[in-house]
C-alpha positions as CSV (number, residue, x, y, z in Angstrom):
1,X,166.8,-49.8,-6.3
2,X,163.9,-49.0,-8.4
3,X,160.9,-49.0,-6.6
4,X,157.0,-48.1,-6.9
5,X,155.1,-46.2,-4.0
6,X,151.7,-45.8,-3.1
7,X,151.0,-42.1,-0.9
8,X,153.7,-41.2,-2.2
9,X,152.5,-37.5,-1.2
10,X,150.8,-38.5,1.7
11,X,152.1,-38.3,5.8
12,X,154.6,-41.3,5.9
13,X,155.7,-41.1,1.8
14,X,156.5,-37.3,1.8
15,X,159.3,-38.5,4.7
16,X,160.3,-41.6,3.1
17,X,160.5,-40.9,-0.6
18,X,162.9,-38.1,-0.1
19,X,165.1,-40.1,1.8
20,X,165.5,-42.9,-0.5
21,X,165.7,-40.8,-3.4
22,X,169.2,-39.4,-1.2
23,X,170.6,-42.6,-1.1
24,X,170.1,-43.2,-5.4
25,X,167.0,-45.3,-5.3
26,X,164.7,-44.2,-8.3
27,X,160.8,-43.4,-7.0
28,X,158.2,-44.6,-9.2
29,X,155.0,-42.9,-7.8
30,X,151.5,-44.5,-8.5
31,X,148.7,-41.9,-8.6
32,X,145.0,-42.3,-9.3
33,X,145.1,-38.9,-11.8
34,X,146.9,-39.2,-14.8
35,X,150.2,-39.8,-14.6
36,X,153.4,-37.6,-15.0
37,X,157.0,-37.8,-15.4
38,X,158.1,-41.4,-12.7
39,X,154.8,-42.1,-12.1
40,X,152.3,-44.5,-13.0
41,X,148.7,-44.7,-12.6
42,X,146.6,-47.1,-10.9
43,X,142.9,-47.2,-10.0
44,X,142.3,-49.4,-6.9
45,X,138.5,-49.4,-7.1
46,X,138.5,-50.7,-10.5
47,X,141.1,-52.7,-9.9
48,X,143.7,-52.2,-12.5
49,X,147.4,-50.9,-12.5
50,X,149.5,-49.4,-15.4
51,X,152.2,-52.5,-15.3
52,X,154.2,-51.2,-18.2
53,X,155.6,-48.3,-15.9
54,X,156.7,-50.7,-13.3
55,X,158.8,-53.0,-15.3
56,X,162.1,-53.6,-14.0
57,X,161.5,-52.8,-10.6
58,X,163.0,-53.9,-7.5
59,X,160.6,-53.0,-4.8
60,X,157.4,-51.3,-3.6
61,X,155.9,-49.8,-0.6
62,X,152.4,-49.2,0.5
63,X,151.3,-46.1,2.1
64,X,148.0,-45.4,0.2
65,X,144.9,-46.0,2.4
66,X,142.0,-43.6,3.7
67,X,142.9,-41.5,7.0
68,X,141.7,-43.0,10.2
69,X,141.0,-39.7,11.4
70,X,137.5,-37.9,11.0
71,X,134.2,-38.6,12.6
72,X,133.4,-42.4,12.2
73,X,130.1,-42.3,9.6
74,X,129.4,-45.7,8.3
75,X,130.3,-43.8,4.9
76,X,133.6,-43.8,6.6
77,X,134.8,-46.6,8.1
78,X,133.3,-48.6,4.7
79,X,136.1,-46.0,3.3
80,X,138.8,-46.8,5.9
81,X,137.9,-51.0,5.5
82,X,137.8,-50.7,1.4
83,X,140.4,-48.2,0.4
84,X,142.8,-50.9,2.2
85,X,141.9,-54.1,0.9
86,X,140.8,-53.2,-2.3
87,X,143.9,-50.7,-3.3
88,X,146.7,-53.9,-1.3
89,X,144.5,-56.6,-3.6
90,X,144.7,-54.6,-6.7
91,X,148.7,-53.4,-6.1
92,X,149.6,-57.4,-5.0
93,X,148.0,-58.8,-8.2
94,X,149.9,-56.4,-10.4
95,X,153.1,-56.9,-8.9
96,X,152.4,-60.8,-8.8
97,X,152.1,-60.2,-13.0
98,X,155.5,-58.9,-13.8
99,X,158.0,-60.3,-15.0
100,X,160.6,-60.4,-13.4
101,X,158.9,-59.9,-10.0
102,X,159.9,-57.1,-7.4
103,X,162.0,-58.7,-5.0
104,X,159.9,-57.3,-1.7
105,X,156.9,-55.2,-1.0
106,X,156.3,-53.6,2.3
107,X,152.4,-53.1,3.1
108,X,152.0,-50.5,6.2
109,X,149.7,-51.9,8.7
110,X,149.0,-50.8,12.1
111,X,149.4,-51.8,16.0
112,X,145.3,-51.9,15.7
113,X,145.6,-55.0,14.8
114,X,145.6,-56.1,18.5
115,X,142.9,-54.0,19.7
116,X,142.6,-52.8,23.1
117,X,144.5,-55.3,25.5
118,X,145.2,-53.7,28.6
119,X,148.4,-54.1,30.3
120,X,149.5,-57.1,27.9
121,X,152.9,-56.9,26.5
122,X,152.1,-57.1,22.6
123,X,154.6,-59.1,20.2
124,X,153.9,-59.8,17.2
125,X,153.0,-63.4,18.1
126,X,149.9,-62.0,19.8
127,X,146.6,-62.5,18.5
128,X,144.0,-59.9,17.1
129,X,140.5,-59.2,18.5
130,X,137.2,-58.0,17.0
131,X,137.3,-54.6,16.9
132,X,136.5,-52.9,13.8
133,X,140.2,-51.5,13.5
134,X,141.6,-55.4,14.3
135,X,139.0,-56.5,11.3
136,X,140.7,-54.0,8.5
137,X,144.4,-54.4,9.7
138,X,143.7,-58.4,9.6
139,X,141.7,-57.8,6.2
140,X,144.8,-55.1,5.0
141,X,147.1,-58.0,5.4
142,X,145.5,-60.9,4.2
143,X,145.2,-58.5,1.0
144,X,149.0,-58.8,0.4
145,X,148.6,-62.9,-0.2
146,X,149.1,-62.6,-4.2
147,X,152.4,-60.9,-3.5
148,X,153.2,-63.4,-1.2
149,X,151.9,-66.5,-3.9
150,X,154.3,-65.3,-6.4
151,X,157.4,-65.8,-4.2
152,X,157.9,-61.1,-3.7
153,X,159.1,-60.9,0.2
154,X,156.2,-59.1,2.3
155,X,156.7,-57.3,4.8
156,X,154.3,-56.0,6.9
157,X,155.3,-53.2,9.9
158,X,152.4,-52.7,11.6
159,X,152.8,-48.9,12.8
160,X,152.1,-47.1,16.2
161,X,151.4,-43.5,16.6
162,X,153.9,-41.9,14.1
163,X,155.0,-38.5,16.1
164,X,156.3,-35.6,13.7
165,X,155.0,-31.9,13.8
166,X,154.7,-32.0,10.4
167,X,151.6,-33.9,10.2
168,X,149.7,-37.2,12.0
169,X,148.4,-37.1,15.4
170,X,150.9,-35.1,16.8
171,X,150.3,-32.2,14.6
172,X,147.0,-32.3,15.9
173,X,147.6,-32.8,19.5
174,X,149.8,-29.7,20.0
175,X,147.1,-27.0,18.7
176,X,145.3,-27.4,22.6
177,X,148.7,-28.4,24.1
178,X,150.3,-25.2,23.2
179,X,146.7,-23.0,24.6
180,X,147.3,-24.5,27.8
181,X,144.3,-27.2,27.2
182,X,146.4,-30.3,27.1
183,X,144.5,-33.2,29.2
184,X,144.7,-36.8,29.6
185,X,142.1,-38.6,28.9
186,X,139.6,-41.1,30.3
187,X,141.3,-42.6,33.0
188,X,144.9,-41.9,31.1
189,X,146.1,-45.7,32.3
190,X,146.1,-46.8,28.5
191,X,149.2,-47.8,27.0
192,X,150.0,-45.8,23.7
193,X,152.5,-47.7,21.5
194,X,154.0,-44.8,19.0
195,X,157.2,-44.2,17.0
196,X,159.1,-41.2,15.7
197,X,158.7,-40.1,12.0
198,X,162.9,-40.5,11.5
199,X,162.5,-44.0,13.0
200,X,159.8,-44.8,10.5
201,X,161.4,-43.9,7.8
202,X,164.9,-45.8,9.1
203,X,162.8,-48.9,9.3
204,X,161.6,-49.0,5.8
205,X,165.3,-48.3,4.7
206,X,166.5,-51.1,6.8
207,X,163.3,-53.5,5.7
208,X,164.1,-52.7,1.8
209,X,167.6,-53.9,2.8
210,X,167.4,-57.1,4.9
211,X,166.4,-60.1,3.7
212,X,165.8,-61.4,6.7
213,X,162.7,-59.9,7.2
214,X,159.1,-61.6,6.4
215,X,155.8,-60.9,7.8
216,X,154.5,-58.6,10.2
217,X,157.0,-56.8,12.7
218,X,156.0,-54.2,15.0
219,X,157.2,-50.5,13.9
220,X,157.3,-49.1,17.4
221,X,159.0,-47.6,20.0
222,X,160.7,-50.7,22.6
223,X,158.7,-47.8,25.0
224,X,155.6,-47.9,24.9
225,X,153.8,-45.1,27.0
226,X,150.5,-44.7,29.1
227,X,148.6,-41.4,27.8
228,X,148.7,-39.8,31.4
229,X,152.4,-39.5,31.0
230,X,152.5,-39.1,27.2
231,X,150.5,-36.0,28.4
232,X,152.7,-34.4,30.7
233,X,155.4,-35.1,28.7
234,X,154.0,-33.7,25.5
235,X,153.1,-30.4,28.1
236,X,156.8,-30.2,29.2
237,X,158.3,-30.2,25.5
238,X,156.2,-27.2,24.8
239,X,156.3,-25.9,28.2
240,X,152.6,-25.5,28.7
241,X,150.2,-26.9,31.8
242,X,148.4,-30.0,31.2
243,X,145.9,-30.6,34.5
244,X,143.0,-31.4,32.3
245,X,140.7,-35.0,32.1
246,X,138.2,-35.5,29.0
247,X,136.4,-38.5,31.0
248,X,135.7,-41.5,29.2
249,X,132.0,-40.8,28.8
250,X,132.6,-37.4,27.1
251,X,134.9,-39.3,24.4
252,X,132.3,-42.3,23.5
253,X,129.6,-40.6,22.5
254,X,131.7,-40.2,19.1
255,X,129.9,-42.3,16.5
256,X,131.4,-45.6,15.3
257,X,133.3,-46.5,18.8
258,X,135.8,-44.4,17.7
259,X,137.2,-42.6,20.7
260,X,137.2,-46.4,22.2
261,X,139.5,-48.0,19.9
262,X,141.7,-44.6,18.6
263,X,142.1,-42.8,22.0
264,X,140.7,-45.0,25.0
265,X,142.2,-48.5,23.9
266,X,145.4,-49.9,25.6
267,X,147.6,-51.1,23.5
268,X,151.1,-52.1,24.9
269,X,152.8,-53.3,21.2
270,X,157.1,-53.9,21.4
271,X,158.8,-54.3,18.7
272,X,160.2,-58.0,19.0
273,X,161.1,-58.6,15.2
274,X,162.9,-56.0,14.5
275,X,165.0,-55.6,17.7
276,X,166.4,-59.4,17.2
277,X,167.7,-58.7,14.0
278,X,169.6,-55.6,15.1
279,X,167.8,-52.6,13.6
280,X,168.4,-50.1,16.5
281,X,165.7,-47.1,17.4
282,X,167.3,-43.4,16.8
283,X,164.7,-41.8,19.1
284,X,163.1,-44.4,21.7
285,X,162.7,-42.4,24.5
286,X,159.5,-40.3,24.2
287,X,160.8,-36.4,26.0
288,X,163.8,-37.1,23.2
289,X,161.5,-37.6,20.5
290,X,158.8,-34.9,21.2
291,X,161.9,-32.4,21.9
């Protein structure tokens, strides 16, 4: 396939785009500089995209969106909210405007999209809440409706925790892990609903391919985990102690209820979609995937 990709550099495309270019499929990267040799530029604020360089292709996937991460400013989250539906509006009109059309686009989301539901078992079926996160994944999605207008099959894996030591939270986790500070946190009963890097990028493989596949689907492990055991296990793989608590009251005083809908929230998200039509999880067991 030929196919166009947003973060192309970024976490999730620096795994992915390697791994299609191995099986033949041509990359064409869109970057906000100017563009070099297979890439194209586009300009989500403004709103435009450099169409000429995407004629003929098949596909495209969307990583491209500001990192959740940081302290929560209001500068922020407008940055985290915008970036999302303003670079999926602008990419989804474009691709609606070729001719011929791309046969699919897959838009990341996230398991956010729920918010914090306690020990409910999460399908895709499931409703959102009003959390700031649930608002931008619902608004992120809704983005993709010129795509889906012009008759392109949208797909929309909504991503857990993505572990890999090469970057995400897990890079970031291990740094007081591996001093011996590891520690659960609040009361460590909340569900974490994450996925391994090779799975992720096995799922967009198998997406591209199957037809089958509209909508959102959850992109996360059929095991979900609570963070008290995520902990220990995380403290077994690298063979450090992890008796520590950060108490609940020590985490909100984060600006922008950050700590209560990144770290504190339960969310308990299976992967109905893509079980049923066979796509089968390399690493689903968490001490397989952090070893």
């Amino acid at each position: 396939m030929k196919i166009a990709m947003t973060g192309a550099s970024g976490f999730l495309g620096s795994a992915c785009r390697p791994a299609l270019e191995a099986q033949g499929h041509q990359i064409i990267r869109l970057v906000r500089r100017v563009p070099g040799v297979g890439e194209a530029r586009w300009d989500p604020e403004n709103g435009t995209v450099e169409a000429n360089k995407l004629a003929g292709i098949d596909a495209a996937i969307h990583f491209a969106g500001e990192n959740i991460g940081g302290l929560w400013t209001k500068q922020k989250k407008r940055r985290i909210l915008e970036s999302r539906k303003n670079g999926t509006r602008t990419l989804c009109k474009g691709l609606a405007a070729l001719d011929p059309r791309p046969r699919v686009l897959i838009s990341i989301s996230g398991v956010n999209y729920y918010g914090d539901r306690g020990e409910e078992i999460l399908t895709e079926e499931s409703s959102s809440d009003d959390s700031f996160l649930s608002i931008v994944c619902r608004e992120w999605e809704s983005a993709t409706a010129a795509a889906f207008q012009a008759g392109i099959r949208v797909a929309i894996p909504r991503l857990g925790v993505v572990l890999s030591r090469k970057g995400g939270a897990l890079r970031q986790m291990m740094i007081p892990f591996k001093l011996g500070l590891g520690a659960k946190f609040g009361s460590g009963k909340q569900w974490m609903s994450w996925i391994a890097l090779e799975d992720v990028v096995s799922m967009i493989q198998y997406v591209l391919e199957n037809d089958s596949i509209t909508g959102s689907v959850n992109a996360t492990s059929p095991n979900p985990i609570r963070n008290r055991d995520f902990t220990a296990a995380l403290a077994r793989s690298l063979h450090r102690p992890a008796f520590l608590t950060i108490p609940a009251f020590a985490l909100r005083v984060l600006p922008g209820k950050m700590a209560q809908e990144l770290i504190l929230a339960s969310t308990r998200a299976v992967p109905d979609r893509l079980l049923k039509s066979g796509f089968r999880f390399k690493r689903d067991n968490i001490e397989e995937a952090l070893q």
